[in-house]
Tab-separated table of C-alpha atoms in Angstrom:
chain	number	residue	atom	x	y	z
A	205	MET	CA	-51.917	-30.820	-7.411
A	206	LEU	CA	-48.579	-32.193	-6.400
A	207	LYS	CA	-48.448	-34.997	-9.263
A	208	GLU	CA	-48.915	-32.278	-11.642
A	209	LEU	CA	-46.276	-29.975	-10.311
A	210	ILE	CA	-43.217	-32.906	-10.178
A	211	ALA	CA	-41.949	-32.378	-13.655
A	212	PRO	CA	-42.128	-29.304	-13.690
A	213	PHE	CA	-40.269	-28.625	-10.859
A	214	LEU	CA	-37.480	-31.564	-11.485
A	215	ALA	CA	-37.149	-29.919	-15.035
A	216	ALA	CA	-36.172	-26.355	-13.996
A	217	LEU	CA	-34.330	-27.771	-11.121
A	218	PHE	CA	-31.765	-29.746	-13.735
A	219	GLY	CA	-32.123	-26.950	-16.215
A	220	ILE	CA	-31.094	-24.535	-14.049
A	221	THR	CA	-28.356	-26.124	-12.094
A	222	PHE	CA	-27.064	-26.876	-14.993
A	223	LEU	CA	-26.280	-23.430	-16.016
A	224	PHE	CA	-24.616	-23.094	-12.446
A	225	ILE	CA	-22.463	-26.294	-13.369
A	226	VAL	CA	-21.531	-24.638	-16.487
A	227	ASP	CA	-20.530	-20.887	-14.914
A	228	PHE	CA	-18.529	-22.744	-12.566
A	229	LEU	CA	-16.703	-25.319	-14.556
A	230	VAL	CA	-15.326	-22.372	-17.372
A	231	LYS	CA	-13.650	-20.855	-14.840
A	232	ILE	CA	-12.387	-23.635	-12.870
A	233	LEU	CA	-11.830	-26.674	-15.520
A	234	ASP	CA	-8.372	-25.026	-16.442
A	235	ASN	CA	-6.693	-24.429	-13.961
A	236	VAL	CA	-8.380	-27.822	-12.416
A	237	LEU	CA	-7.151	-30.289	-15.109
A	238	SER	CA	-3.891	-29.195	-15.842
A	239	LYS	CA	-3.471	-29.976	-12.119
A	240	GLY	CA	-4.014	-33.949	-13.112
A	241	LEU	CA	-5.482	-34.403	-10.866
A	242	PRO	CA	-7.631	-37.996	-10.770
A	243	ALA	CA	-11.534	-38.164	-11.959
A	244	SER	CA	-12.603	-38.811	-7.968
A	245	THR	CA	-10.640	-35.314	-7.533
A	246	VAL	CA	-12.781	-33.791	-9.820
A	247	LEU	CA	-16.402	-35.363	-9.043
A	248	GLU	CA	-15.635	-34.509	-5.144
A	249	ILE	CA	-14.385	-30.531	-6.171
A	250	PHE	CA	-17.934	-30.422	-8.452
A	251	VAL	CA	-19.992	-32.772	-5.294
A	252	LEU	CA	-18.865	-29.718	-2.891
A	253	ASN	CA	-19.667	-27.026	-4.753
A	254	LEU	CA	-23.040	-28.736	-6.437
A	255	ALA	CA	-24.663	-27.585	-2.355
A	256	TRP	CA	-24.821	-23.845	-3.206
A	257	MET	CA	-25.649	-24.278	-6.704
A	258	LEU	CA	-28.764	-26.184	-4.878
A	259	SER	CA	-29.550	-23.985	-2.207
A	260	LEU	CA	-29.587	-20.905	-5.056
A	261	SER	CA	-31.676	-23.445	-7.641
A	262	ILE	CA	-34.153	-24.753	-5.561
A	263	PRO	CA	-36.265	-21.685	-4.731
A	264	MET	CA	-35.675	-20.841	-8.091
A	265	ALA	CA	-37.153	-24.046	-10.087
A	266	VAL	CA	-40.524	-23.506	-7.045
A	267	LEU	CA	-41.361	-20.824	-8.692
A	268	VAL	CA	-40.588	-21.496	-12.904
A	269	ALA	CA	-42.783	-25.408	-11.740
A	270	CYS	CA	-45.899	-23.700	-10.500
A	271	LEU	CA	-46.021	-20.791	-13.446
A	272	MET	CA	-45.469	-23.859	-15.841
A	273	ALA	CA	-48.113	-26.489	-13.592
A	274	PHE	CA	-50.904	-23.777	-13.306
A	275	GLY	CA	-50.354	-22.183	-16.753
A	276	ARG	CA	-50.825	-26.038	-18.545
A	277	MET	CA	-53.504	-26.147	-16.287
A	278	SER	CA	-54.885	-23.019	-17.270
A	279	GLY	CA	-54.761	-22.565	-20.742
A	280	ASP	CA	-56.513	-25.880	-20.821
A	281	HIS	CA	-59.372	-24.980	-19.168
A	282	GLU	CA	-58.321	-27.418	-16.505
A	283	ILE	CA	-59.096	-24.467	-14.324
A	284	THR	CA	-62.447	-23.072	-15.626
A	285	ALA	CA	-63.689	-26.584	-14.864
A	286	VAL	CA	-62.457	-26.393	-11.418
A	287	LYS	CA	-64.006	-22.998	-10.959
A	288	ALA	CA	-67.404	-24.355	-12.501
A	289	ALA	CA	-67.428	-27.627	-9.845
A	290	GLY	CA	-67.543	-24.542	-7.407
A	291	VAL	CA	-63.710	-25.392	-6.072
A	292	SER	CA	-61.638	-22.065	-4.937
A	293	PRO	CA	-58.402	-21.891	-6.914
A	294	LEU	CA	-57.160	-21.003	-3.290
A	295	SER	CA	-58.253	-25.377	-2.261
A	296	MET	CA	-55.976	-26.535	-5.097
A	297	MET	CA	-52.853	-24.420	-3.420
A	298	ARG	CA	-53.327	-25.046	-0.442
A	299	PRO	CA	-50.794	-28.237	-0.667
A	300	VAL	CA	-48.408	-26.750	-3.111
A	301	LEU	CA	-47.727	-24.468	0.187
A	302	LEU	CA	-48.133	-27.027	2.084
A	303	VAL	CA	-44.729	-29.050	0.674
A	304	SER	CA	-43.416	-25.008	0.314
A	305	MET	CA	-43.274	-25.182	4.200
A	306	LEU	CA	-41.963	-28.512	4.233
A	307	LEU	CA	-39.115	-27.601	1.701
A	308	THR	CA	-38.831	-24.116	3.501
A	309	VAL	CA	-37.904	-26.563	6.482
A	310	LEU	CA	-36.018	-28.706	4.991
A	311	MET	CA	-34.097	-25.674	3.060
A	312	VAL	CA	-32.904	-24.369	6.094
A	313	LEU	CA	-31.069	-27.104	7.702
A	314	PHE	CA	-29.693	-27.893	3.653
A	315	ASN	CA	-28.394	-24.134	4.794
A	316	ASN	CA	-27.666	-24.662	8.343
A	317	TRP	CA	-25.444	-27.268	7.974
A	318	VAL	CA	-25.315	-29.440	5.124
A	319	LEU	CA	-23.911	-26.359	3.531
A	320	PRO	CA	-21.640	-25.303	5.763
A	321	GLU	CA	-19.282	-28.000	6.123
A	322	ALA	CA	-19.685	-28.458	2.291
A	323	ASN	CA	-18.046	-25.179	1.642
A	324	HIS	CA	-15.516	-25.337	3.933
A	325	ARG	CA	-14.434	-28.959	2.651
A	326	SER	CA	-14.525	-27.425	-1.220
A	327	VAL	CA	-12.437	-24.712	-0.054
A	328	GLU	CA	-9.548	-27.220	1.771
A	329	LEU	CA	-8.863	-29.184	-0.703
A	330	MET	CA	-8.989	-25.872	-3.668
A	331	ASN	CA	-5.978	-24.954	-1.658
A	332	ALA	CA	-4.739	-28.495	-1.987
A	333	VAL	CA	-5.179	-28.019	-5.639
A	334	SER	CA	-3.558	-24.510	-5.814
A	335	ARG	CA	-0.331	-26.187	-3.769
A	336	LYS	CA	-0.223	-29.063	-6.800
A	337	LYS	CA	1.891	-28.252	-9.703
A	338	PRO	CA	1.864	-24.412	-9.223
A	339	HIS	CA	4.407	-23.774	-12.174
A	340	VAL	CA	0.953	-24.520	-14.402
A	341	PHE	CA	-0.284	-20.199	-12.556
A	342	ILE	CA	2.947	-19.359	-13.924
A	343	ASP	CA	1.437	-16.865	-16.482
A	344	ALA	CA	3.153	-13.975	-19.380
A	345	GLY	CA	3.377	-10.642	-17.966
A	346	ARG	CA	2.116	-11.091	-14.264
A	347	LEU	CA	4.571	-11.824	-10.958
A	348	ILE	CA	4.430	-15.833	-9.334
A	349	THR	CA	3.759	-15.848	-6.294
A	350	GLN	CA	2.586	-19.251	-5.807
A	351	PHE	CA	6.629	-20.198	-5.083
A	352	PRO	CA	8.247	-20.632	-1.469
A	353	ASP	CA	10.192	-17.103	-0.876
A	354	VAL	CA	10.891	-17.204	-5.215
A	355	GLN	CA	8.539	-14.645	-7.375
A	356	LEU	CA	9.160	-15.455	-11.038
A	357	TRP	CA	7.869	-13.383	-14.116
A	358	VAL	CA	7.619	-14.426	-17.699
A	359	ASN	CA	7.475	-12.138	-20.502
A	360	ARG	CA	6.354	-14.777	-22.628
A	361	ILE	CA	5.154	-18.680	-22.989
A	362	ASP	CA	5.178	-20.490	-26.080
A	363	PRO	CA	2.403	-22.434	-26.287
A	364	VAL	CA	3.161	-25.165	-28.082
A	365	SER	CA	6.555	-26.277	-26.179
A	366	GLY	CA	6.192	-24.442	-23.207
A	367	THR	CA	9.723	-22.454	-23.022
A	368	LEU	CA	9.430	-19.787	-20.932
A	369	TYR	CA	10.840	-16.408	-22.542
A	370	GLY	CA	12.278	-13.840	-21.119
A	371	ILE	CA	12.910	-14.835	-17.255
A	372	GLN	CA	13.282	-12.989	-14.192
A	373	VAL	CA	13.746	-14.706	-11.192
A	374	TYR	CA	13.860	-13.181	-7.659
A	375	GLU	CA	14.608	-15.422	-4.562
A	376	MET	CA	13.874	-13.452	-1.449
A	377	GLU	CA	15.628	-15.955	1.062
A	378	ARG	CA	18.945	-14.316	1.652
A	379	LYS	CA	20.259	-11.590	3.873
A	380	GLY	CA	20.350	-7.883	2.365
A	381	ALA	CA	19.293	-7.619	-1.360
A	382	PRO	CA	17.728	-10.482	-3.299
A	383	ARG	CA	19.405	-12.900	-5.975
A	384	ILE	CA	18.291	-11.844	-8.983
A	385	VAL	CA	18.162	-14.140	-11.933
A	386	TYR	CA	18.120	-13.002	-15.783
A	387	ALA	CA	17.756	-15.530	-18.295
A	388	ASP	CA	16.363	-15.748	-22.083
A	389	SER	CA	14.751	-18.767	-22.217
A	390	ALA	CA	13.969	-22.005	-19.749
A	391	THR	CA	12.372	-25.398	-19.721
A	392	MET	CA	10.751	-26.969	-16.571
A	393	ASP	CA	10.918	-31.059	-15.616
A	394	TYR	CA	10.040	-32.386	-11.911
A	395	VAL	CA	12.119	-34.191	-9.734
A	396	ASP	CA	12.663	-35.824	-6.531
A	397	ASN	CA	9.299	-37.489	-7.381
A	398	GLY	CA	7.855	-34.032	-8.264
A	399	ALA	CA	9.141	-32.541	-4.786
A	400	THR	CA	11.309	-30.350	-7.010
A	401	LEU	CA	10.904	-28.108	-10.020
A	402	MET	CA	13.867	-27.594	-11.728
A	403	PHE	CA	13.884	-24.620	-13.948
A	404	ARG	CA	16.964	-25.038	-17.221
A	405	LEU	CA	17.849	-21.865	-17.565
A	406	ARG	CA	19.703	-20.829	-21.000
A	407	SER	CA	21.798	-17.284	-21.667
A	408	GLY	CA	21.337	-15.210	-18.305
A	409	GLU	CA	22.924	-12.984	-15.699
A	410	THR	CA	23.325	-14.170	-12.011
A	411	HIS	CA	23.212	-10.807	-9.617
A	412	ILE	CA	23.858	-11.163	-6.465
A	413	VAL	CA	24.785	-8.746	-3.422
A	414	ASP	CA	27.303	-9.975	-1.045
A	415	PRO	CA	24.954	-9.591	2.397
A	416	ASP	CA	28.017	-9.485	4.364
A	417	ASP	CA	29.333	-6.456	2.633
A	418	PRO	CA	26.746	-4.096	0.521
A	419	SER	CA	29.073	-3.011	-1.302
A	420	ASN	CA	30.758	-6.314	-3.160
A	421	TYR	CA	28.021	-6.706	-5.884
A	422	PHE	CA	28.638	-9.747	-8.403
A	423	ARG	CA	27.152	-10.423	-11.901
A	424	ILE	CA	27.884	-13.664	-13.466
A	425	ARG	CA	27.147	-14.917	-16.575
A	426	PHE	CA	25.889	-18.415	-17.907
A	427	PHE	CA	25.094	-20.169	-20.679
A	428	SER	CA	23.381	-23.284	-19.277
A	429	GLN	CA	22.431	-23.078	-15.668
A	430	ASP	CA	19.798	-25.133	-13.257
A	431	LEU	CA	17.255	-23.061	-10.598
A	432	ALA	CA	15.325	-25.818	-7.830
A	433	MET	CA	12.844	-24.494	-6.826
A	434	LYS	CA	12.202	-26.645	-3.465
A	435	ASN	CA	9.069	-27.586	-1.095
A	436	VAL	CA	6.951	-28.069	-4.629
A	437	ASP	CA	5.111	-31.365	-4.893
A	438	ASP	CA	3.469	-33.211	-7.191
A	439	ARG	CA	1.273	-34.953	-4.796
A	440	LEU	CA	-2.454	-33.661	-3.686
A	441	GLU	CA	-1.780	-32.995	0.372
A	442	ARG	CA	-4.554	-31.668	2.090
A	443	ARG	CA	-4.007	-30.019	4.929
A	444	SER	CA	-7.270	-29.580	8.436
A	445	ARG	CA	-8.495	-25.630	8.292
A	446	ASN	CA	-9.523	-24.733	11.521
A	447	TYR	CA	-10.175	-20.843	10.341
A	448	ARG	CA	-13.786	-20.263	8.410
A	449	SER	CA	-15.478	-18.103	6.761
A	450	ASP	CA	-18.990	-16.765	7.180
A	451	ARG	CA	-19.996	-18.823	4.328
A	452	GLU	CA	-18.199	-21.421	5.944
A	453	MET	CA	-20.735	-21.657	9.405
A	454	PRO	CA	-23.591	-22.358	11.370
A	455	VAL	CA	-26.120	-20.499	12.731
A	456	GLU	CA	-24.396	-21.349	15.611
A	457	MET	CA	-20.943	-20.549	15.236
A	458	MET	CA	-21.951	-17.088	13.360
A	459	MET	CA	-23.993	-16.140	16.738
A	460	ASP	CA	-20.557	-16.868	18.644
A	461	VAL	CA	-18.965	-14.684	15.882
A	462	VAL	CA	-22.192	-11.661	16.823
A	463	LYS	CA	-21.786	-12.181	20.755
A	464	GLU	CA	-17.856	-11.657	20.312
A	465	ALA	CA	-18.367	-9.038	18.504
A	466	ARG	CA	-20.666	-7.114	20.419
A	467	ALA	CA	-19.167	-8.194	23.650
A	468	ARG	CA	-15.875	-6.561	22.556
A	469	TYR	CA	-18.122	-2.965	21.439
A	470	ASP	CA	-19.753	-2.844	25.038
A	471	THR	CA	-15.506	-3.290	26.148
A	472	ILE	CA	-14.387	0.011	24.076
A	473	TRP	CA	-17.378	1.724	24.356
A	474	ASN	CA	-16.502	1.391	27.950
A	475	GLU	CA	-12.875	2.213	28.332
A	476	ALA	CA	-13.609	5.333	25.801
A	477	MET	CA	-15.939	7.141	28.670
A	478	GLY	CA	-13.868	5.700	31.830
A	479	GLU	CA	-11.810	8.857	31.667
A	480	ARG	CA	-9.784	7.474	29.051
A	481	LEU	CA	-10.967	9.752	26.740
A	482	PRO	CA	-11.010	13.138	28.560
A	483	THR	CA	-13.586	15.643	26.959
A	484	LEU	CA	-12.057	18.421	25.386
A	485	LEU	CA	-13.720	20.862	27.587
A	486	ASN	CA	-11.969	20.205	30.557
A	487	VAL	CA	-8.864	19.353	28.249
A	488	ARG	CA	-8.667	23.264	28.181
A	489	SER	CA	-10.193	24.498	31.205
A	490	GLY	CA	-7.222	22.104	33.095
A	491	LEU	CA	-4.602	23.488	31.062
A	492	VAL	CA	-5.564	27.127	30.596
A	493	GLY	CA	-7.864	28.337	33.327
A	494	ASP	CA	-8.788	31.547	33.430
A	495	THR	CA	-8.002	33.723	30.831
A	496	VAL	CA	-9.177	36.723	32.951
A	497	VAL	CA	-8.758	36.633	37.165
A	498	PRO	CA	-9.298	39.359	39.881
A	499	ASP	CA	-6.655	40.100	41.944
A	500	SER	CA	-6.685	41.053	45.246
A	501	THR	CA	-7.843	44.809	44.960
A	502	GLY	CA	-10.907	43.597	42.654
A	503	LYS	CA	-9.382	44.624	39.992
A	504	LEU	CA	-9.083	41.923	36.723
A	505	GLN	CA	-5.880	40.774	35.616
A	506	VAL	CA	-4.462	39.207	32.600
A	507	PRO	CA	-2.238	36.743	32.484
A	508	ASP	CA	1.320	36.318	31.469
A	509	SER	CA	1.460	36.105	27.666
A	510	ILE	CA	3.748	33.888	26.932
A	511	GLN	CA	2.440	32.424	29.404
A	512	LEU	CA	-0.903	32.263	27.959
A	513	ARG	CA	0.752	30.945	24.685
A	514	ARG	CA	2.550	27.934	26.237
A	515	SER	CA	-0.700	26.462	27.768
A	516	LEU	CA	-2.935	27.841	24.662
A	517	GLN	CA	-0.074	25.107	22.471
A	518	LYS	CA	-0.254	22.387	25.626
A	519	VAL	CA	-4.523	23.136	24.536
A	520	ARG	CA	-3.810	22.028	20.722
A	521	THR	CA	-1.274	19.485	21.428
A	522	GLN	CA	-3.891	17.149	23.665
A	523	GLU	CA	-6.651	18.865	21.728
A	524	MET	CA	-5.371	17.174	19.027
A	525	THR	CA	-3.804	13.574	20.432
A	526	SER	CA	-7.679	13.366	21.920
A	527	LEU	CA	-9.139	13.591	18.690
A	528	ARG	CA	-6.340	11.160	17.150
A	529	ASN	CA	-7.651	8.993	20.281
A	530	THR	CA	-11.429	9.256	19.602
A	531	GLU	CA	-11.361	9.030	16.149
A	532	ARG	CA	-9.224	5.819	16.504
A	533	VAL	CA	-12.140	4.385	19.125
A	534	TYR	CA	-14.654	5.404	16.629
A	535	GLY	CA	-13.175	3.162	14.315
A	536	ARG	CA	-12.954	-0.325	16.462
A	537	LEU	CA	-16.382	0.868	17.215
A	538	GLU	CA	-17.662	0.578	13.719
A	539	PHE	CA	-15.460	-2.567	12.833
A	540	GLU	CA	-16.311	-4.391	15.596
A	541	GLU	CA	-20.537	-3.383	14.546
A	542	LYS	CA	-19.427	-4.248	10.575
A	543	ARG	CA	-17.996	-7.950	12.302
A	544	ALA	CA	-21.624	-8.469	13.224
A	545	ALA	CA	-23.213	-7.025	10.658
A	546	GLN	CA	-21.849	-9.371	8.781
A	547	TYR	CA	-22.159	-12.710	9.793
A	548	LEU	CA	-26.209	-11.420	11.135
A	549	VAL	CA	-26.652	-11.178	7.551
A	550	GLU	CA	-25.321	-14.479	6.602
A	551	ILE	CA	-27.790	-15.753	9.428
A	552	HIS	CA	-30.705	-14.400	7.835
A	553	LYS	CA	-30.111	-15.062	4.459
A	554	LYS	CA	-29.913	-18.666	5.624
A	555	PHE	CA	-33.542	-18.730	6.685
A	556	SER	CA	-34.899	-15.808	3.730
A	557	THR	CA	-33.613	-17.244	1.012
A	558	SER	CA	-34.700	-20.956	2.529
A	559	PHE	CA	-38.376	-18.818	2.832
A	560	ALA	CA	-38.219	-17.695	-0.840
A	561	CYS	CA	-39.833	-20.966	-1.844
A	562	PHE	CA	-43.042	-20.507	-0.257
A	563	VAL	CA	-42.610	-17.036	-1.300
A	564	PHE	CA	-42.451	-17.792	-4.248
A	565	VAL	CA	-45.976	-20.470	-4.343
A	566	LEU	CA	-47.276	-17.389	-3.707
A	567	ILE	CA	-46.427	-15.972	-6.567
A	568	GLY	CA	-46.291	-18.540	-9.150
A	569	ALA	CA	-49.230	-20.511	-8.491
A	570	PRO	CA	-51.805	-17.260	-9.296
A	571	LEU	CA	-50.287	-15.859	-11.928
A	572	GLY	CA	-49.579	-19.133	-14.057
A	573	ILE	CA	-53.779	-19.498	-13.486
A	574	MET	CA	-54.740	-15.483	-14.254
A	575	ALA	CA	-52.136	-15.756	-17.245
A	576	ARG	CA	-53.584	-18.694	-18.795
A	577	LYS	CA	-50.949	-19.592	-21.165
A	578	GLY	CA	-49.301	-22.547	-19.875
A	579	GLY	CA	-44.995	-24.140	-20.799
A	580	ILE	CA	-41.710	-23.486	-20.524
A	581	GLY	CA	-41.885	-20.761	-22.162
A	582	THR	CA	-43.776	-18.826	-19.445
A	583	GLY	CA	-42.930	-19.789	-16.930
A	584	ILE	CA	-39.157	-18.433	-18.310
A	585	ILE	CA	-39.804	-15.049	-18.841
A	586	TYR	CA	-42.168	-14.691	-15.762
A	587	SER	CA	-39.271	-16.712	-13.943
A	588	LEU	CA	-36.998	-14.870	-14.710
A	589	ALA	CA	-38.550	-11.411	-14.511
A	590	PHE	CA	-38.683	-11.871	-10.325
A	591	PHE	CA	-35.506	-13.861	-10.156
A	592	VAL	CA	-33.800	-10.572	-11.396
A	593	ILE	CA	-36.153	-8.302	-8.592
A	594	TYR	CA	-35.519	-11.071	-5.818
A	595	TRP	CA	-31.724	-10.989	-5.889
A	596	ILE	CA	-31.207	-7.265	-6.963
A	597	CYS	CA	-33.103	-6.392	-2.910
A	598	LEU	CA	-31.487	-9.395	-1.964
A	599	ILE	CA	-27.951	-8.686	-2.997
A	600	GLY	CA	-28.008	-4.147	-2.964
A	601	GLY	CA	-29.672	-5.274	0.783
A	602	GLU	CA	-26.333	-6.838	1.917
A	603	ASN	CA	-24.460	-4.729	0.730
A	604	LEU	CA	-26.220	-1.654	2.421
A	605	ALA	CA	-25.997	-4.018	5.786
A	606	ASP	CA	-22.544	-4.168	5.535
A	607	ARG	CA	-22.370	-0.930	5.523
A	608	LEU	CA	-24.463	-0.698	8.390
A	609	ILE	CA	-26.818	1.535	6.330
A	610	ILE	CA	-29.509	-0.983	6.958
A	611	SER	CA	-30.263	-3.229	9.619
A	612	PRO	CA	-29.419	-7.093	8.371
A	613	GLU	CA	-33.206	-8.462	9.391
A	614	LEU	CA	-34.575	-5.904	6.796
A	615	ALA	CA	-31.705	-6.304	4.182
A	616	MET	CA	-32.319	-10.094	4.046
A	617	TRP	CA	-36.268	-10.440	4.470
A	618	ALA	CA	-36.727	-7.391	2.110
A	619	SER	CA	-36.888	-9.195	-0.946
A	620	ASN	CA	-39.264	-11.829	0.505
A	621	ILE	CA	-41.130	-9.254	1.908
A	622	ILE	CA	-41.855	-7.346	-1.244
A	623	ILE	CA	-42.534	-10.081	-3.519
A	624	GLY	CA	-45.141	-11.470	-0.988
A	625	VAL	CA	-47.016	-8.823	-0.294
A	626	PHE	CA	-47.005	-8.636	-4.363
A	627	GLY	CA	-48.058	-12.872	-3.709
A	628	VAL	CA	-50.677	-11.760	-1.188
A	629	PHE	CA	-52.401	-9.224	-3.453
A	630	ILE	CA	-52.493	-11.459	-6.903
A	631	THR	CA	-53.589	-13.788	-4.734
A	632	ILE	CA	-56.611	-12.234	-3.777
A	633	ALA	CA	-56.997	-10.941	-6.936
A	634	MET	CA	-57.346	-14.535	-8.492
A	635	VAL	CA	-60.187	-15.259	-5.735
A	636	ARG	CA	-62.344	-12.746	-6.832
A	637	ASP	CA	-61.682	-13.119	-10.035
A	638	ARG	CA	-60.292	-9.761	-10.538
A	639	PHE	CA	-57.648	-10.107	-13.103
A	640	SER	CA	-57.934	-12.429	-15.972
A	641	GLY	CA	-55.826	-13.274	-19.137
A	642	ASP	CA	-56.698	-9.943	-21.210
A	643	SER	CA	-56.347	-7.647	-18.824
A	644	LYS	CA	-53.930	-4.377	-18.580
A	645	PHE	CA	-51.684	-6.422	-16.330
A	646	PHE	CA	-50.411	-10.015	-17.653
A	647	ARG	CA	-51.091	-7.729	-21.978
A	648	ALA	CA	-47.934	-5.725	-20.113
A	649	MET	CA	-46.240	-8.822	-18.749
A	650	ARG	CA	-46.748	-10.102	-22.107
A	651	ALA	CA	-44.840	-7.517	-23.719
A	652	ILE	CA	-42.106	-7.874	-21.641
A	653	GLY	CA	-42.252	-11.486	-22.555
A	654	GLY	CA	-41.844	-10.495	-26.010
A	655	PHE	CA	-39.428	-7.613	-25.721
A	656	PHE	CA	-37.676	-10.893	-23.643
A	657	LYS	CA	-37.770	-13.420	-26.564
A	658	ARG	CA	-36.438	-10.710	-29.349
A	659	LEU	CA	-33.270	-10.226	-26.846
A	660	THR	CA	-32.227	-13.961	-26.527
A	661	GLY	CA	-33.264	-14.290	-29.986
A	662	ARG	CA	-31.596	-11.738	-31.801
A	663	PHE	CA	-28.170	-12.863	-29.100
A	664	GLY	CA	-29.150	-16.179	-28.976
């Protein structure tokens, strides 16, 4: 049974990973190639980003492989022969389930140790690439801020010669107002072994305000002028980066952040409850007191109206101050709570996406057996439906957890619970032989599959 799964698993893993690679290359290939990077650096970028692709494609490949392998055996009546020999199809699933549990453990280790480090090194490398040849970020109609202390605007770029037209340069390092340079056109050259980017400006003006006397304004017209952009390095300079985002941390580091956020939450709460935010009722009674008090004869005496008005004004001011302080405290509490929830989501995601390898076996094997129709088409059609359901639940749960609507645990495990329960249901139905390839359930599945085939054929 395991031998039957190897070929479709590798084929599905290659196909799904290839789709991720194509999408990734489309996004970054232009900027990476324009940097003139060596082949080793491009290969390193590819390998580092391959980690997150495998973390997503391996569970998907498990589902596709189960559907294809069990579907082929069912279509060739091998499952029927096994049943006729008195062997339950569940016994055929047991070795696959055991291997899927082993794969789940390996995926947990991979997601906890390999993936965060690969993400961290990928961010460091891409930051170094972004600092190399920043002129490739110059686009027409967009404010360029990649240069140190200089902002650049270009109206149009000649795609053949690379000449810039409609140049506006704002040098921000000067005191007072920045120096502004306008030019009709410009070309670019690297000097000082690539450490300086030189702009050859043509037909323009320079506007300068005297930093010592702002009333002095100078406008200098020029036919040709060179403008040097310092600290622009053409070399690939890597810098260590101490900061790590949640996707660059293992579980242990994220748990430290969660503990810190919860400790800060408790500190803020204790400070708020420790008489730093007196209740509005105490404020009112302390400033105004009783508005009607008895005198020595026992008659009720109303305080002076001016005094009462001043007291009420003090109450209003203090109440508004107390309300603003309360809102500020609850904002800090919500920030710490969202921070803890964000990292808890990532922690549970490492385990839930790994456990999907086991859950997808519960779905793929019985569906493949009962559909009685194998092949790549069956695997793709059924897999697509469950991929969409799984990732909608996962992404939607993550958004809801980040907004503190549901708990991080439920957000990350809901997709596994929903699909797992359905998998157990159809596994029991398969063992009892309640569903067959001609049942309403599978007729509906085939109708959906036919719709996807027509759709892909129309747009293919």
